[in-house]
Short mmCIF file of C-alpha atoms in Angstrom, two decimals:
data_model
loop_
_atom_site.label_atom_id
_atom_site.label_comp_id
_atom_site.label_asym_id
_atom_site.label_seq_id
_atom_site.Cartn_x
_atom_site.Cartn_y
_atom_site.Cartn_z
CA UNK Y 24 44.22 191.06 108.55
CA UNK Y 25 44.82 194.65 107.52
CA UNK Y 26 45.47 198.07 108.96
CA UNK Y 27 43.92 200.65 106.65
CA UNK Y 28 45.11 199.74 103.16
CA UNK Y 29 48.05 197.72 104.43
CA UNK Y 30 48.11 194.11 105.53
CA UNK Y 31 49.28 193.53 109.08
CA UNK Y 32 52.84 192.21 108.75
CA UNK Y 33 54.56 189.64 110.93
CA UNK Y 34 58.14 188.41 110.98
CA UNK Y 35 58.71 184.76 111.97
CA UNK Y 36 62.34 183.80 112.59
CA UNK Y 37 63.62 180.38 111.54
CA UNK Y 38 61.05 179.65 108.83
CA UNK Y 39 62.42 176.22 107.93
CA UNK Y 40 61.97 175.00 111.51
CA UNK Y 41 59.07 172.76 112.50
CA UNK Y 42 57.08 175.20 114.68
CA UNK Y 43 57.98 178.29 112.64
CA UNK Y 44 56.81 176.66 109.38
CA UNK Y 45 53.38 175.96 110.90
CA UNK Y 46 53.20 179.51 112.28
CA UNK Y 47 54.07 181.04 108.88
CA UNK Y 48 51.27 179.00 107.28
CA UNK Y 49 48.72 179.98 109.92
CA UNK Y 50 49.54 183.70 109.71
CA UNK Y 51 49.22 183.62 105.91
CA UNK Y 52 45.86 181.85 106.25
CA UNK Y 53 44.74 184.57 108.66
CA UNK Y 54 45.53 187.25 106.06
CA UNK Y 55 48.87 188.52 107.37
CA UNK Y 56 51.77 189.47 105.14
CA UNK Y 57 54.68 187.38 106.45
CA UNK Y 58 58.44 187.83 106.37
CA UNK Y 59 60.51 184.88 107.51
CA UNK Y 60 64.22 184.24 107.98
CA UNK Y 61 66.43 181.27 107.15
CA UNK Y 62 70.18 180.89 107.39
CA UNK Y 63 70.55 179.86 103.75
CA UNK Y 64 67.77 180.88 101.32
CA UNK Y 65 69.56 178.97 98.52
CA UNK Y 66 69.12 175.60 100.28
CA UNK Y 67 66.10 174.49 98.27
CA UNK Y 68 65.87 171.11 100.04
CA UNK Y 69 65.32 172.78 103.44
CA UNK Y 70 63.18 175.64 102.13
CA UNK Y 71 60.93 173.94 99.56
CA UNK Y 72 57.88 174.21 101.86
CA UNK Y 73 58.29 178.02 101.94
CA UNK Y 74 58.07 178.12 98.13
CA UNK Y 75 54.93 175.96 98.33
CA UNK Y 76 53.39 178.34 100.88
CA UNK Y 77 54.25 181.35 98.69
CA UNK Y 78 52.49 179.75 95.74
CA UNK Y 79 49.46 178.57 97.72
CA UNK Y 80 48.90 181.43 100.17
CA UNK Y 81 50.59 184.55 98.86
CA UNK Y 82 52.49 187.35 100.60
CA UNK Y 83 55.52 185.57 102.07
CA UNK Y 84 59.05 186.97 101.78
CA UNK Y 85 62.12 184.94 102.75
CA UNK Y 86 65.24 186.71 104.10
CA UNK Y 87 68.72 185.50 104.98
CA UNK Y 88 69.55 186.05 108.66
CA UNK Y 89 71.74 184.40 111.27
CA UNK Y 90 71.24 184.57 115.04
CA UNK Y 91 75.01 185.04 115.42
CA UNK Y 92 75.17 188.07 113.12
CA UNK Y 93 74.37 191.43 114.67
CA UNK Y 94 71.94 193.38 112.48
CA UNK Y 95 71.20 190.50 110.13
CA UNK Y 96 67.49 190.60 111.09
CA UNK Y 97 67.08 194.34 110.38
CA UNK Y 98 65.67 193.87 106.89
CA UNK Y 99 63.29 191.06 107.87
CA UNK Y 100 61.85 192.97 110.86
CA UNK Y 101 61.61 196.38 109.11
CA UNK Y 102 57.98 197.47 108.76
CA UNK Y 103 56.61 194.55 110.82
CA UNK Y 104 53.79 194.91 113.36
CA UNK Y 105 54.67 191.69 115.18
CA UNK Y 106 57.89 189.71 115.54
CA UNK Y 107 57.64 186.01 116.44
CA UNK Y 108 61.02 184.79 117.72
CA UNK Y 109 61.01 181.06 117.05
CA UNK Y 110 64.53 180.28 115.76
CA UNK Y 111 66.88 178.95 118.44
CA UNK Y 112 70.11 176.92 118.66
CA UNK Y 113 69.05 173.29 119.24
CA UNK Y 114 72.30 171.33 119.57
CA UNK Y 115 71.45 168.77 122.28
CA UNK Y 116 74.78 166.96 121.87
CA UNK Y 117 77.12 169.96 121.80
CA UNK Y 118 80.74 169.56 122.93
CA UNK Y 119 80.69 173.08 124.39
CA UNK Y 120 77.11 173.71 125.58
CA UNK Y 121 77.94 176.91 127.49
CA UNK Y 122 79.09 178.60 124.30
CA UNK Y 123 77.14 176.79 121.58
CA UNK Y 124 73.76 176.52 123.33
CA UNK Y 125 73.45 178.96 126.25
CA UNK Y 126 75.48 181.97 125.06
CA UNK Y 127 74.31 181.49 121.46
CA UNK Y 128 70.63 181.44 122.52
CA UNK Y 129 70.86 184.59 124.62
CA UNK Y 130 72.96 186.45 122.05
CA UNK Y 131 70.64 185.43 119.19
CA UNK Y 132 67.50 186.52 121.04
CA UNK Y 133 68.94 189.94 121.89
CA UNK Y 134 70.24 190.32 118.34
CA UNK Y 135 66.69 189.97 116.92
CA UNK Y 136 65.25 192.21 119.64
CA UNK Y 137 67.71 194.99 118.80
CA UNK Y 138 66.50 194.74 115.19
CA UNK Y 139 62.92 195.11 116.49
CA UNK Y 140 63.85 198.32 118.34
CA UNK Y 141 65.59 199.70 115.25
CA UNK Y 142 62.54 198.90 113.10
CA UNK Y 143 60.39 201.23 115.23
CA UNK Y 144 57.18 199.57 113.94
CA UNK Y 145 57.02 196.40 116.05
CA UNK Y 146 54.02 196.53 118.38
CA UNK Y 147 54.84 193.32 120.19
CA UNK Y 148 57.54 190.66 120.31
CA UNK Y 149 56.31 187.10 120.88
CA UNK Y 150 59.16 184.97 122.22
CA UNK Y 151 58.92 181.18 121.93
CA UNK Y 152 60.70 179.69 124.94
CA UNK Y 153 60.01 176.18 126.25
CA UNK Y 154 58.44 174.32 129.16
CA UNK Y 155 62.06 173.23 129.76
CA UNK Y 156 62.40 176.67 131.41
CA UNK Y 157 59.61 175.68 133.84
CA UNK Y 158 59.85 171.96 134.64
CA UNK Y 159 63.45 171.20 135.62
CA UNK Y 160 63.09 171.41 139.39
CA UNK Y 161 64.69 168.42 141.10
CA UNK Y 162 63.82 169.89 144.50
CA UNK Y 163 60.17 168.90 143.87
CA UNK Y 164 59.99 165.45 145.37
CA UNK Y 165 56.97 163.11 145.37
CA UNK Y 166 53.80 163.40 143.29
CA UNK Y 167 50.91 165.77 142.72
CA UNK Y 168 52.76 168.94 141.71
CA UNK Y 169 51.02 171.40 139.39
CA UNK Y 170 53.33 173.82 137.61
CA UNK Y 171 52.46 176.91 135.60
CA UNK Y 172 54.12 180.14 134.41
CA UNK Y 173 55.18 181.04 137.96
CA UNK Y 174 57.64 178.13 137.99
CA UNK Y 175 61.25 178.45 136.81
CA UNK Y 176 63.72 175.63 136.18
CA UNK Y 177 66.52 175.51 138.74
CA UNK Y 178 69.49 176.97 136.85
CA UNK Y 179 71.98 176.59 139.73
CA UNK Y 180 71.21 172.89 140.14
CA UNK Y 181 71.27 172.21 136.38
CA UNK Y 182 74.57 174.04 135.93
CA UNK Y 183 76.13 172.19 138.87
CA UNK Y 184 74.95 168.67 137.92
CA UNK Y 185 74.95 169.04 134.11
CA UNK Y 186 72.40 166.24 133.78
CA UNK Y 187 70.17 165.40 130.81
CA UNK Y 188 70.00 168.23 128.21
CA UNK Y 189 70.66 170.69 131.05
CA UNK Y 190 72.05 173.42 128.77
CA UNK Y 191 68.82 173.62 126.75
CA UNK Y 192 66.79 174.37 129.90
CA UNK Y 193 69.36 176.86 131.22
CA UNK Y 194 69.46 178.62 127.84
CA UNK Y 195 65.67 179.04 127.82
CA UNK Y 196 65.58 180.48 131.36
CA UNK Y 197 68.43 182.91 130.69
CA UNK Y 198 67.16 184.10 127.30
CA UNK Y 199 63.71 184.77 128.84
CA UNK Y 200 65.23 186.80 131.67
CA UNK Y 201 67.55 188.74 129.34
CA UNK Y 202 64.65 189.46 126.97
CA UNK Y 203 62.53 190.78 129.87
CA UNK Y 204 65.37 193.04 130.99
CA UNK Y 205 65.87 194.26 127.44
CA UNK Y 206 62.22 195.28 126.91
CA UNK Y 207 62.13 197.13 130.23
CA UNK Y 208 65.06 199.24 129.02
CA UNK Y 209 63.65 199.79 125.52
CA UNK Y 210 59.93 200.01 126.24
CA UNK Y 211 58.66 197.40 123.77
CA UNK Y 212 55.89 194.89 124.47
CA UNK Y 213 57.02 191.29 125.05
CA UNK Y 214 54.92 188.15 125.56
CA UNK Y 215 56.55 184.74 126.06
CA UNK Y 216 55.03 181.36 125.14
CA UNK Y 217 56.45 178.20 126.75
CA UNK Y 218 55.31 175.19 124.72
CA UNK Y 219 55.57 171.62 125.98
CA UNK Y 220 56.53 168.75 123.64
CA UNK Y 221 54.98 169.84 120.33
CA UNK Y 222 53.43 167.26 117.99
CA UNK Y 223 51.34 167.00 114.82
CA UNK Y 224 51.95 167.76 111.14
CA UNK Y 225 53.64 170.95 109.90
CA UNK Y 226 54.81 172.20 106.48
CA UNK Y 227 58.51 171.72 107.36
CA UNK Y 228 60.20 168.92 105.43
CA UNK Y 229 62.26 167.85 108.45
CA UNK Y 230 61.30 167.54 112.12
CA UNK Y 231 64.28 167.02 114.36
CA UNK Y 232 63.15 166.42 117.91
CA UNK Y 233 59.60 166.12 119.20
CA UNK Y 234 57.93 164.33 116.27
CA UNK Y 235 60.53 161.53 115.85
CA UNK Y 236 60.55 161.14 119.65
CA UNK Y 237 56.77 160.78 119.90
CA UNK Y 238 56.75 158.31 116.99
CA UNK Y 239 59.68 156.28 118.36
CA UNK Y 240 57.44 153.62 119.93
CA UNK Y 241 56.15 152.91 116.40
CA UNK Y 242 59.43 153.40 114.52
CA UNK Y 243 61.62 151.56 117.06
CA UNK Y 244 64.23 154.35 116.96
CA UNK Y 245 66.01 153.81 120.29
CA UNK Y 246 67.92 157.10 120.29
CA UNK Y 247 64.71 159.10 119.76
CA UNK Y 248 62.95 157.02 122.39
CA UNK Y 249 65.79 157.87 124.77
CA UNK Y 250 64.98 161.57 124.33
CA UNK Y 251 61.27 160.94 125.09
CA UNK Y 252 62.18 158.89 128.18
CA UNK Y 253 64.62 161.60 129.25
CA UNK Y 254 61.87 164.23 129.08
CA UNK Y 255 59.62 162.13 131.32
CA UNK Y 256 62.44 161.49 133.77
CA UNK Y 257 63.49 165.13 134.08
CA UNK Y 258 60.00 166.70 134.05
CA UNK Y 259 57.94 164.00 135.80
CA UNK Y 260 55.50 164.04 132.86
CA UNK Y 261 55.29 163.87 129.08
CA UNK Y 262 53.29 167.03 128.38
CA UNK Y 263 52.02 167.52 124.81
CA UNK Y 264 50.51 170.23 122.64
CA UNK Y 265 49.49 170.04 118.98
CA UNK Y 266 51.48 172.40 116.76
CA UNK Y 267 48.24 173.98 115.45
CA UNK Y 268 47.13 174.81 119.00
CA UNK Y 269 50.57 176.24 119.78
CA UNK Y 270 50.46 178.49 116.70
CA UNK Y 271 46.92 179.61 117.54
CA UNK Y 272 48.14 180.45 121.06
CA UNK Y 273 51.08 182.47 119.67
CA UNK Y 274 48.76 184.52 117.44
CA UNK Y 275 46.23 184.85 120.30
CA UNK Y 276 48.77 186.41 122.70
CA UNK Y 277 50.10 188.63 119.90
CA UNK Y 278 46.69 190.08 119.06
CA UNK Y 279 45.16 190.14 122.55
CA UNK Y 280 46.05 193.59 123.83
CA UNK Y 281 45.85 192.63 127.51
CA UNK Y 282 48.19 189.63 127.12
CA UNK Y 283 51.33 189.98 129.26
CA UNK Y 284 54.15 187.93 130.71
CA UNK Y 285 54.62 184.19 130.22
CA UNK Y 286 52.12 181.62 128.96
CA UNK Y 287 52.59 177.88 129.41
CA UNK Y 288 51.05 176.04 126.44
CA UNK Y 289 50.04 172.46 127.33
CA UNK Y 290 46.98 170.40 126.37
CA UNK Y 291 47.71 166.86 127.61
CA UNK Y 292 49.69 165.51 130.59
CA UNK Y 293 50.62 161.88 130.01
CA UNK Y 294 53.43 159.32 130.36
CA UNK Y 295 55.45 157.10 128.03
CA UNK Y 296 53.50 154.04 129.21
CA UNK Y 297 50.12 155.73 128.56
CA UNK Y 298 51.29 156.71 125.06
CA UNK Y 299 52.43 153.11 124.43
CA UNK Y 300 49.03 151.70 125.49
CA UNK Y 301 47.22 154.20 123.28
CA UNK Y 302 49.43 153.45 120.25
CA UNK Y 303 49.12 149.66 120.67
CA UNK Y 304 45.33 150.04 120.57
CA UNK Y 305 45.12 152.61 117.76
CA UNK Y 306 47.90 151.46 115.41
CA UNK Y 307 48.20 147.66 115.82
CA UNK Y 308 49.62 147.44 112.27
CA UNK Y 309 52.91 148.98 113.48
CA UNK Y 310 53.41 146.81 116.53
CA UNK Y 311 54.46 149.03 119.43
CA UNK Y 312 58.10 148.32 120.29
CA UNK Y 313 57.40 147.15 123.83
CA UNK Y 314 61.04 146.12 124.30
CA UNK Y 315 61.71 149.86 124.72
CA UNK Y 316 59.48 149.88 127.81
CA UNK Y 317 61.62 147.49 129.87
CA UNK Y 318 63.26 150.37 131.75
CA UNK Y 319 62.15 150.29 135.39
CA UNK Y 320 62.08 154.07 135.79
CA UNK Y 321 59.05 154.74 133.54
CA UNK Y 322 56.05 156.32 135.27
CA UNK Y 323 52.55 154.81 135.44
CA UNK Y 324 50.98 158.24 135.81
CA UNK Y 325 52.38 161.79 135.70
CA UNK Y 326 54.21 162.91 138.84
CA UNK Y 327 53.79 166.53 137.78
CA UNK Y 328 51.03 168.25 135.81
CA UNK Y 329 51.51 171.37 133.72
CA UNK Y 330 48.69 173.89 133.67
CA UNK Y 331 47.66 176.33 130.92
CA UNK Y 332 44.94 177.83 133.13
CA UNK Y 333 46.21 181.38 132.47
CA UNK Y 334 45.87 181.00 128.70
CA UNK Y 335 42.41 179.43 128.99
CA UNK Y 336 41.25 182.02 131.53
CA UNK Y 337 42.12 184.77 129.04
CA UNK Y 338 39.89 183.19 126.40
CA UNK Y 339 42.03 180.64 124.53
CA UNK Y 340 40.60 177.24 123.63
CA UNK Y 341 42.61 174.13 122.82
CA UNK Y 342 41.33 172.13 119.86
CA UNK Y 343 43.40 168.97 120.43
CA UNK Y 344 42.90 167.66 123.97
CA UNK Y 345 43.44 163.89 123.50
CA UNK Y 346 46.22 161.64 122.26
CA UNK Y 347 43.86 160.54 119.51
CA UNK Y 348 43.63 164.00 117.96
CA UNK Y 349 47.33 164.65 118.37
CA UNK Y 350 48.54 161.48 116.67
CA UNK Y 351 46.07 161.46 113.77
CA UNK Y 352 47.96 163.73 111.40
CA UNK Y 353 51.34 163.02 113.00
CA UNK Y 354 51.39 159.41 111.83
CA UNK Y 355 50.72 160.58 108.25
CA UNK Y 356 53.40 163.27 108.67
CA UNK Y 357 55.80 160.61 109.99
CA UNK Y 358 55.23 158.57 106.82
CA UNK Y 359 55.80 161.64 104.62
CA UNK Y 360 59.10 162.37 106.43
CA UNK Y 361 60.25 158.74 106.21
CA UNK Y 362 60.18 158.24 109.99
CA UNK Y 363 57.52 155.52 109.57
CA UNK Y 364 57.09 153.10 106.67
CA UNK Y 365 54.37 154.29 104.30
#
């Protein structure tokens, strides 16, 4: 990937995160020069995979930056053609979610975007939001709903009821809207990707949310299973995408000149019970923890379906469209991370 004599350069924020680590790897494999940010470059335990990628794939620079520090992304974004904003505050159990999740997410996003304006080279910003900014709509009663990019989570209701990881959804809606306002004022190109629950193996040496949750029926981790059940309860579906497909989609909307607006990234609409049946059949050696399924509020089939028709219509193809494909490398990854016995 080069422009004249120079490699096309991308900045990926939050390089020791699960999604960002996979995106860094994919961009390097595609021939990009990559700059990534971490809060503490000296933390070799968290950043060891970045060293491995440098040795295996080449032009990767690691910079110190903090979403809370104005201007701390200037150096990482300088000279970049694309900026992928992946880093985000992820404290689901915060004591002060307004300040620590919502305000921090909006402030951090705008902080990076100001660095992009100052750089003067960034052709497009690709913002990673979440399907949580689309699905939290308690006013949708009954079954058969299909949601896409046109849907927004109901901020007023979430803020009033404060139920189930509400601040995370509110933060994603507000940071998307603030980012859109910001680019209108500053005339830079912005595309937003809203991934659903993201699964599969990545270079990162820790995976905090989606992977342990989706392996919880095999590991028996009740707290992680509670998160998975909570997603189904609040969204009416467990919607999944493989991390490789998500990264391909991010690069696709970056490079595709006509790409604009939001893109929902979802390959499979399923339920906790469907996942449990699949796992019991495919991995009998683990023994699916069926005691976790005793809750009466689990769905037999999705009440809501999420559609990536816009992405597909514009020419994107998903590689992983079944639970089979999605879990294959994730079980191995789960063993490597110590989530599952090896």
